[in-house]
PDB file of C-alpha atoms in Angstrom:
ATOM      1  CA  MET A 218      47.316  10.659  59.335  1.00  0.00           C
ATOM      2  CA  GLU A 219      47.733  11.408  55.557  1.00  0.00           C
ATOM      3  CA  TYR A 220      48.716   7.601  54.840  1.00  0.00           C
ATOM      4  CA  LEU A 221      45.151   6.419  56.594  1.00  0.00           C
ATOM      5  CA  LEU A 222      43.098   9.456  54.750  1.00  0.00           C
ATOM      6  CA  VAL A 223      44.030   7.977  51.485  1.00  0.00           C
ATOM      7  CA  LEU A 224      43.332   4.793  52.276  1.00  0.00           C
ATOM      8  CA  LEU A 225      39.800   5.732  53.319  1.00  0.00           C
ATOM      9  CA  HIS A 226      39.090   7.881  50.014  1.00  0.00           C
ATOM     10  CA  VAL A 227      40.501   5.113  47.824  1.00  0.00           C
ATOM     11  CA  ALA A 228      38.075   2.668  49.788  1.00  0.00           C
ATOM     12  CA  LEU A 229      34.911   4.627  49.848  1.00  0.00           C
ATOM     13  CA  ILE A 230      35.473   5.456  46.233  1.00  0.00           C
ATOM     14  CA  TRP A 231      36.122   2.000  45.339  1.00  0.00           C
ATOM     15  CA  MET A 232      33.408   0.507  46.838  1.00  0.00           C
ATOM     16  CA  LEU A 233      30.914   2.939  44.870  1.00  0.00           C
ATOM     17  CA  ALA A 234      32.656   1.559  41.563  1.00  0.00           C
ATOM     18  CA  VAL A 235      32.620  -1.761  42.393  1.00  0.00           C
ATOM     19  CA  ALA A 236      29.091  -1.778  43.179  1.00  0.00           C
ATOM     20  CA  THR A 237      28.029  -0.193  39.988  1.00  0.00           C
ATOM     21  CA  PRO A 238      26.411  -2.804  37.633  1.00  0.00           C
ATOM     22  CA  GLY A 239      28.637  -3.794  34.795  1.00  0.00           C
ATOM     23  CA  ALA A 240      30.053  -6.869  33.010  1.00  0.00           C
ATOM     24  CA  ASN A 241      31.985  -7.992  36.189  1.00  0.00           C
ATOM     25  CA  VAL A 242      29.256  -8.150  38.677  1.00  0.00           C
ATOM     26  CA  LEU A 243      26.621  -9.652  35.714  1.00  0.00           C
ATOM     27  CA  LEU A 244      29.346 -12.306  35.138  1.00  0.00           C
ATOM     28  CA  THR A 245      29.592 -13.594  38.812  1.00  0.00           C
ATOM     29  CA  ILE A 246      25.892 -13.508  39.424  1.00  0.00           C
ATOM     30  CA  ASN A 247      25.204 -15.333  36.204  1.00  0.00           C
ATOM     31  CA  THR A 248      28.099 -18.140  37.622  1.00  0.00           C
ATOM     32  CA  ALA A 249      26.064 -18.478  41.018  1.00  0.00           C
ATOM     33  CA  LEU A 250      22.610 -18.693  39.764  1.00  0.00           C
ATOM     34  CA  ASN A 251      23.898 -21.438  37.073  1.00  0.00           C
ATOM     35  CA  TYR A 252      26.594 -23.434  39.085  1.00  0.00           C
ATOM     36  CA  ASP A 253      27.098 -23.615  43.293  1.00  0.00           C
ATOM     37  CA  ARG A 254      29.079 -21.060  45.459  1.00  0.00           C
ATOM     38  CA  LYS A 255      32.280 -22.588  45.096  1.00  0.00           C
ATOM     39  CA  ILE A 256      32.490 -22.225  41.459  1.00  0.00           C
ATOM     40  CA  ALA A 257      31.170 -18.946  41.528  1.00  0.00           C
ATOM     41  CA  ALA A 258      33.878 -18.109  44.082  1.00  0.00           C
ATOM     42  CA  PHE A 259      36.517 -18.646  41.693  1.00  0.00           C
ATOM     43  CA  SER A 260      34.671 -15.873  39.719  1.00  0.00           C
ATOM     44  CA  ALA A 261      35.353 -13.423  42.518  1.00  0.00           C
ATOM     45  CA  PHE A 262      38.816 -14.573  42.495  1.00  0.00           C
ATOM     46  CA  GLY A 263      39.535 -13.856  38.869  1.00  0.00           C
ATOM     47  CA  VAL A 264      38.072 -10.263  38.894  1.00  0.00           C
ATOM     48  CA  SER A 265      39.702  -9.499  42.494  1.00  0.00           C
ATOM     49  CA  CYS A 266      43.291 -10.581  40.661  1.00  0.00           C
ATOM     50  CA  ALA A 267      42.427  -8.450  37.724  1.00  0.00           C
ATOM     51  CA  THR A 268      41.447  -5.595  40.443  1.00  0.00           C
ATOM     52  CA  LEU A 269      44.826  -6.036  41.684  1.00  0.00           C
ATOM     53  CA  LEU A 270      47.010  -5.592  38.633  1.00  0.00           C
ATOM     54  CA  TRP A 271      44.712  -2.407  37.816  1.00  0.00           C
ATOM     55  CA  SER A 272      45.745  -0.802  41.028  1.00  0.00           C
ATOM     56  CA  PHE A 273      49.588  -2.004  40.078  1.00  0.00           C
ATOM     57  CA  PHE A 274      48.949  -0.107  36.788  1.00  0.00           C
ATOM     58  CA  GLY A 275      47.565   2.680  38.361  1.00  0.00           C
ATOM     59  CA  GLY A 276      49.926   2.823  40.975  1.00  0.00           C
ATOM     60  CA  SER A 277      53.133   2.757  38.664  1.00  0.00           C
ATOM     61  CA  GLY A 278      51.705   5.002  36.628  1.00  0.00           C
ATOM     62  CA  LEU A 279      51.407   2.665  33.501  1.00  0.00           C
ATOM     63  CA  VAL A 280      47.905   3.511  33.141  1.00  0.00           C
ATOM     64  CA  ILE A 281      49.224   7.053  32.050  1.00  0.00           C
ATOM     65  CA  LEU A 282      50.181   5.371  28.796  1.00  0.00           C
ATOM     66  CA  PHE A 283      46.340   4.988  27.738  1.00  0.00           C
ATOM     67  CA  SER A 284      46.548   9.212  27.826  1.00  0.00           C
ATOM     68  CA  HIS A 285      49.561   9.523  25.765  1.00  0.00           C
ATOM     69  CA  PHE A 286      48.885   6.735  23.509  1.00  0.00           C
ATOM     70  CA  PRO A 287      44.941   7.045  22.853  1.00  0.00           C
ATOM     71  CA  GLN A 288      45.363   4.358  20.186  1.00  0.00           C
ATOM     72  CA  LEU A 289      46.630   1.835  22.875  1.00  0.00           C
ATOM     73  CA  PHE A 290      43.152   2.449  24.874  1.00  0.00           C
ATOM     74  CA  GLY A 291      41.342   2.277  21.619  1.00  0.00           C
ATOM     75  CA  LEU A 292      42.644  -1.287  20.792  1.00  0.00           C
ATOM     76  CA  MET A 293      41.869  -2.396  24.263  1.00  0.00           C
ATOM     77  CA  LYS A 294      38.248  -1.211  24.123  1.00  0.00           C
ATOM     78  CA  VAL A 295      37.959  -2.893  20.480  1.00  0.00           C
ATOM     79  CA  VAL A 296      39.674  -6.496  22.182  1.00  0.00           C
ATOM     80  CA  GLY A 297      37.231  -5.975  25.594  1.00  0.00           C
ATOM     81  CA  GLY A 298      34.275  -4.967  23.635  1.00  0.00           C
ATOM     82  CA  SER A 299      34.785  -7.757  21.411  1.00  0.00           C
ATOM     83  CA  TYR A 300      35.352 -10.365  24.414  1.00  0.00           C
ATOM     84  CA  LEU A 301      32.122  -9.327  25.899  1.00  0.00           C
ATOM     85  CA  LEU A 302      30.214  -9.334  22.556  1.00  0.00           C
ATOM     86  CA  TYR A 303      31.365 -13.106  22.211  1.00  0.00           C
ATOM     87  CA  LEU A 304      30.322 -14.013  25.512  1.00  0.00           C
ATOM     88  CA  GLY A 305      26.886 -12.224  24.752  1.00  0.00           C
ATOM     89  CA  MET A 306      26.481 -14.265  21.581  1.00  0.00           C
ATOM     90  CA  ARG A 307      28.078 -17.489  22.955  1.00  0.00           C
ATOM     91  CA  GLN A 308      25.261 -17.357  25.644  1.00  0.00           C
ATOM     92  CA  ILE A 309      22.213 -16.710  23.591  1.00  0.00           C
ATOM     93  CA  TYR A 310      23.774 -19.291  21.303  1.00  0.00           C
ATOM     94  CA  LEU A 311      23.679 -22.173  23.812  1.00  0.00           C
ATOM     95  CA  THR A 312      20.277 -20.825  25.496  1.00  0.00           C
ATOM     96  CA  ARG A 313      18.527 -21.500  21.776  1.00  0.00           C
ATOM     97  CA  LYS A 314      20.313 -25.055  21.508  1.00  0.00           C
ATOM     98  CA  ILE A 315      19.529 -26.317  25.070  1.00  0.00           C
ATOM     99  CA  LYS A 316      15.618 -24.891  24.520  1.00  0.00           C
ATOM    100  CA  ARG A 317      15.506 -26.529  21.216  1.00  0.00           C
ATOM    101  CA  LEU A 318      16.684 -29.904  22.830  1.00  0.00           C
ATOM    102  CA  GLY A 319      14.129 -29.461  25.602  1.00  0.00           C
ATOM    103  CA  GLU A 320      16.960 -30.176  28.378  1.00  0.00           C
ATOM    104  CA  LEU A 321      17.832 -26.838  29.755  1.00  0.00           C
ATOM    105  CA  THR A 322      17.247 -28.253  33.370  1.00  0.00           C
ATOM    106  CA  GLU A 323      19.504 -31.572  32.768  1.00  0.00           C
ATOM    107  CA  ILE A 324      21.852 -29.682  31.156  1.00  0.00           C
ATOM    108  CA  ASN A 325      22.523 -26.907  33.690  1.00  0.00           C
ATOM    109  CA  GLN A 326      22.876 -29.933  36.510  1.00  0.00           C
ATOM    110  CA  THR A 327      25.491 -32.300  34.954  1.00  0.00           C
ATOM    111  CA  VAL A 328      27.729 -29.966  32.979  1.00  0.00           C
ATOM    112  CA  SER A 329      29.761 -27.659  35.095  1.00  0.00           C
ATOM    113  CA  PRO A 330      32.687 -25.401  33.945  1.00  0.00           C
ATOM    114  CA  SER A 331      36.131 -25.893  35.810  1.00  0.00           C
ATOM    115  CA  LYS A 332      37.157 -23.614  38.412  1.00  0.00           C
ATOM    116  CA  ARG A 333      40.074 -22.706  36.577  1.00  0.00           C
ATOM    117  CA  LYS A 334      37.846 -21.701  33.511  1.00  0.00           C
ATOM    118  CA  VAL A 335      35.794 -19.538  35.329  1.00  0.00           C
ATOM    119  CA  PHE A 336      38.526 -18.236  37.008  1.00  0.00           C
ATOM    120  CA  ILE A 337      40.221 -17.668  33.779  1.00  0.00           C
ATOM    121  CA  SER A 338      36.893 -15.934  31.959  1.00  0.00           C
ATOM    122  CA  ALA A 339      36.643 -13.482  35.357  1.00  0.00           C
ATOM    123  CA  PHE A 340      39.901 -12.148  35.025  1.00  0.00           C
ATOM    124  CA  ILE A 341      40.014 -11.639  30.988  1.00  0.00           C
ATOM    125  CA  THR A 342      36.358 -10.078  31.275  1.00  0.00           C
ATOM    126  CA  SER A 343      37.757  -7.901  33.822  1.00  0.00           C
ATOM    127  CA  ILE A 344      41.196  -6.849  32.704  1.00  0.00           C
ATOM    128  CA  LEU A 345      39.781  -6.089  29.022  1.00  0.00           C
ATOM    129  CA  ASN A 346      37.006  -4.029  30.562  1.00  0.00           C
ATOM    130  CA  PRO A 347      37.744  -0.510  29.775  1.00  0.00           C
ATOM    131  CA  LYS A 348      35.266   0.719  32.501  1.00  0.00           C
ATOM    132  CA  THR A 349      37.714  -0.335  35.118  1.00  0.00           C
ATOM    133  CA  GLY A 350      40.557   1.401  33.559  1.00  0.00           C
ATOM    134  CA  PHE A 351      38.295   4.576  33.697  1.00  0.00           C
ATOM    135  CA  PHE A 352      37.597   4.078  37.820  1.00  0.00           C
ATOM    136  CA  VAL A 353      41.271   3.542  38.151  1.00  0.00           C
ATOM    137  CA  VAL A 354      42.334   6.688  36.308  1.00  0.00           C
ATOM    138  CA  SER A 355      39.564   8.723  38.038  1.00  0.00           C
ATOM    139  CA  LEU A 356      40.618   7.612  41.673  1.00  0.00           C
ATOM    140  CA  PHE A 357      44.620   7.618  40.739  1.00  0.00           C
ATOM    141  CA  SER A 358      43.810  11.294  39.578  1.00  0.00           C
ATOM    142  CA  VAL A 359      42.013  12.824  42.765  1.00  0.00           C
ATOM    143  CA  SER A 360      42.950  10.602  45.224  1.00  0.00           C
ATOM    144  CA  MET A 361      46.449  10.111  45.445  1.00  0.00           C
ATOM    145  CA  PRO A 362      49.505  12.242  46.715  1.00  0.00           C
ATOM    146  CA  GLU A 363      52.273  13.274  43.962  1.00  0.00           C
ATOM    147  CA  ASN A 364      54.757  10.599  45.745  1.00  0.00           C
ATOM    148  CA  MET A 365      53.682   7.835  46.607  1.00  0.00           C
ATOM    149  CA  SER A 366      55.562   5.566  48.601  1.00  0.00           C
ATOM    150  CA  ALA A 367      55.967   1.666  47.322  1.00  0.00           C
ATOM    151  CA  THR A 368      53.990   0.869  50.710  1.00  0.00           C
ATOM    152  CA  MET A 369      51.103   3.034  49.891  1.00  0.00           C
ATOM    153  CA  ILE A 370      51.037   1.623  46.501  1.00  0.00           C
ATOM    154  CA  PHE A 371      51.021  -2.034  48.144  1.00  0.00           C
ATOM    155  CA  ALA A 372      48.523  -1.034  50.582  1.00  0.00           C
ATOM    156  CA  ILE A 373      46.083   0.730  47.821  1.00  0.00           C
ATOM    157  CA  MET A 374      46.404  -2.522  45.669  1.00  0.00           C
ATOM    158  CA  VAL A 375      45.547  -4.642  48.857  1.00  0.00           C
ATOM    159  CA  THR A 376      42.607  -2.441  49.837  1.00  0.00           C
ATOM    160  CA  MET A 377      41.020  -2.316  46.140  1.00  0.00           C
ATOM    161  CA  SER A 378      41.530  -6.063  45.615  1.00  0.00           C
ATOM    162  CA  SER A 379      39.964  -6.794  49.147  1.00  0.00           C
ATOM    163  CA  ILE A 380      36.844  -4.808  48.749  1.00  0.00           C
ATOM    164  CA  THR A 381      36.324  -6.418  45.339  1.00  0.00           C
ATOM    165  CA  LEU A 382      36.952  -9.909  46.593  1.00  0.00           C
ATOM    166  CA  SER A 383      34.197  -8.935  49.460  1.00  0.00           C
ATOM    167  CA  TRP A 384      31.583  -7.915  47.243  1.00  0.00           C
ATOM    168  CA  HIS A 385      31.834 -10.420  44.419  1.00  0.00           C
ATOM    169  CA  LEU A 386      32.235 -13.368  47.377  1.00  0.00           C
ATOM    170  CA  PHE A 387      28.938 -11.861  48.350  1.00  0.00           C
ATOM    171  CA  LEU A 388      27.297 -11.796  44.774  1.00  0.00           C
ATOM    172  CA  ALA A 389      28.412 -15.526  44.795  1.00  0.00           C
ATOM    173  CA  THR A 390      26.691 -16.462  48.410  1.00  0.00           C
ATOM    174  CA  ALA A 391      23.789 -14.423  47.847  1.00  0.00           C
ATOM    175  CA  PHE A 392      22.702 -15.834  44.073  1.00  0.00           C
ATOM    176  CA  SER A 393      23.759 -19.191  44.788  1.00  0.00           C
ATOM    177  CA  HIS A 394      21.310 -19.470  47.563  1.00  0.00           C
ATOM    178  CA  GLU A 395      18.377 -21.953  46.907  1.00  0.00           C
ATOM    179  CA  SER A 396      15.779 -19.176  47.066  1.00  0.00           C
ATOM    180  CA  ALA A 397      17.785 -17.491  44.389  1.00  0.00           C
ATOM    181  CA  LYS A 398      18.106 -20.503  42.115  1.00  0.00           C
ATOM    182  CA  SER A 399      14.365 -21.555  42.539  1.00  0.00           C
ATOM    183  CA  VAL A 400      13.373 -18.102  41.552  1.00  0.00           C
ATOM    184  CA  TYR A 401      15.891 -18.440  38.589  1.00  0.00           C
ATOM    185  CA  ALA A 402      14.676 -21.923  37.556  1.00  0.00           C
ATOM    186  CA  ARG A 403      11.387 -20.393  36.729  1.00  0.00           C
ATOM    187  CA  ILE A 404      12.348 -17.798  34.511  1.00  0.00           C
ATOM    188  CA  SER A 405      15.849 -19.160  33.517  1.00  0.00           C
ATOM    189  CA  GLY A 406      15.126 -19.355  29.783  1.00  0.00           C
ATOM    190  CA  VAL A 407      13.989 -15.778  29.696  1.00  0.00           C
ATOM    191  CA  MET A 408      16.650 -14.953  31.983  1.00  0.00           C
ATOM    192  CA  ASP A 409      19.733 -16.753  30.241  1.00  0.00           C
ATOM    193  CA  TYR A 410      18.398 -14.723  26.790  1.00  0.00           C
ATOM    194  CA  VAL A 411      18.583 -11.108  29.148  1.00  0.00           C
ATOM    195  CA  THR A 412      21.955 -11.913  30.464  1.00  0.00           C
ATOM    196  CA  GLY A 413      23.430 -12.757  26.851  1.00  0.00           C
ATOM    197  CA  GLY A 414      21.587  -9.521  25.657  1.00  0.00           C
ATOM    198  CA  LEU A 415      23.139  -7.583  28.207  1.00  0.00           C
ATOM    199  CA  PHE A 416      26.955  -8.959  27.614  1.00  0.00           C
ATOM    200  CA  THR A 417      26.434  -7.934  24.068  1.00  0.00           C
ATOM    201  CA  ILE A 418      24.983  -4.461  24.866  1.00  0.00           C
ATOM    202  CA  PHE A 419      28.273  -4.027  27.322  1.00  0.00           C
ATOM    203  CA  GLY A 420      30.404  -5.197  24.345  1.00  0.00           C
ATOM    204  CA  ILE A 421      28.773  -2.868  21.947  1.00  0.00           C
ATOM    205  CA  LYS A 422      29.144  -0.297  24.566  1.00  0.00           C
ATOM    206  CA  VAL A 423      32.752  -0.521  25.268  1.00  0.00           C
ATOM    207  CA  MET A 424      33.464  -0.216  21.235  1.00  0.00           C
ATOM    208  CA  THR A 425      31.577   2.630  20.750  1.00  0.00           C
ATOM    209  CA  SER A 426      32.248   4.553  23.778  1.00  0.00           C
TER     210      SER A 426
END
């Protein structure tokens, strides 16, 4: 019974954490709007695999290193924030470049990143996101029993990863739908600037938090 209660507690907390808007959610939505559902699904897989690794850190106790070595966490914030800042500035730069060429529609239709590139980008964005680390630390500090078996740790890892995958696959499907794309097509110039701005803000916020 305790085993099931722990998993239920983990599932409820993690569903709230995953649904909270942030860089991971923004990346999947942006990929779905610009490309197709199959490509966006690899963004979901990347975030889910990063969650699996984060949950392993939490279950194995490695995440405690952040509390004992705050400089390590500080370094992670700088690296993660810098990467988000790069994504934001790159998005703004490409949007301005495309706008000057006057070929926004043609470029979006003909140039698609590889599935591997989308997966790696989503994985890096998530694994370097300190916000994910905060959620994991909070989750394992309030929900976990003192002595966890390897089976329970594995079950928690699968639970967290599955919830993440389900939510991001939902986003990939919903925002790759033609109705969403038609709305996006009318405001794509503004939305691309907004997306770049949000990534930039997330990056600055991570580094200064």
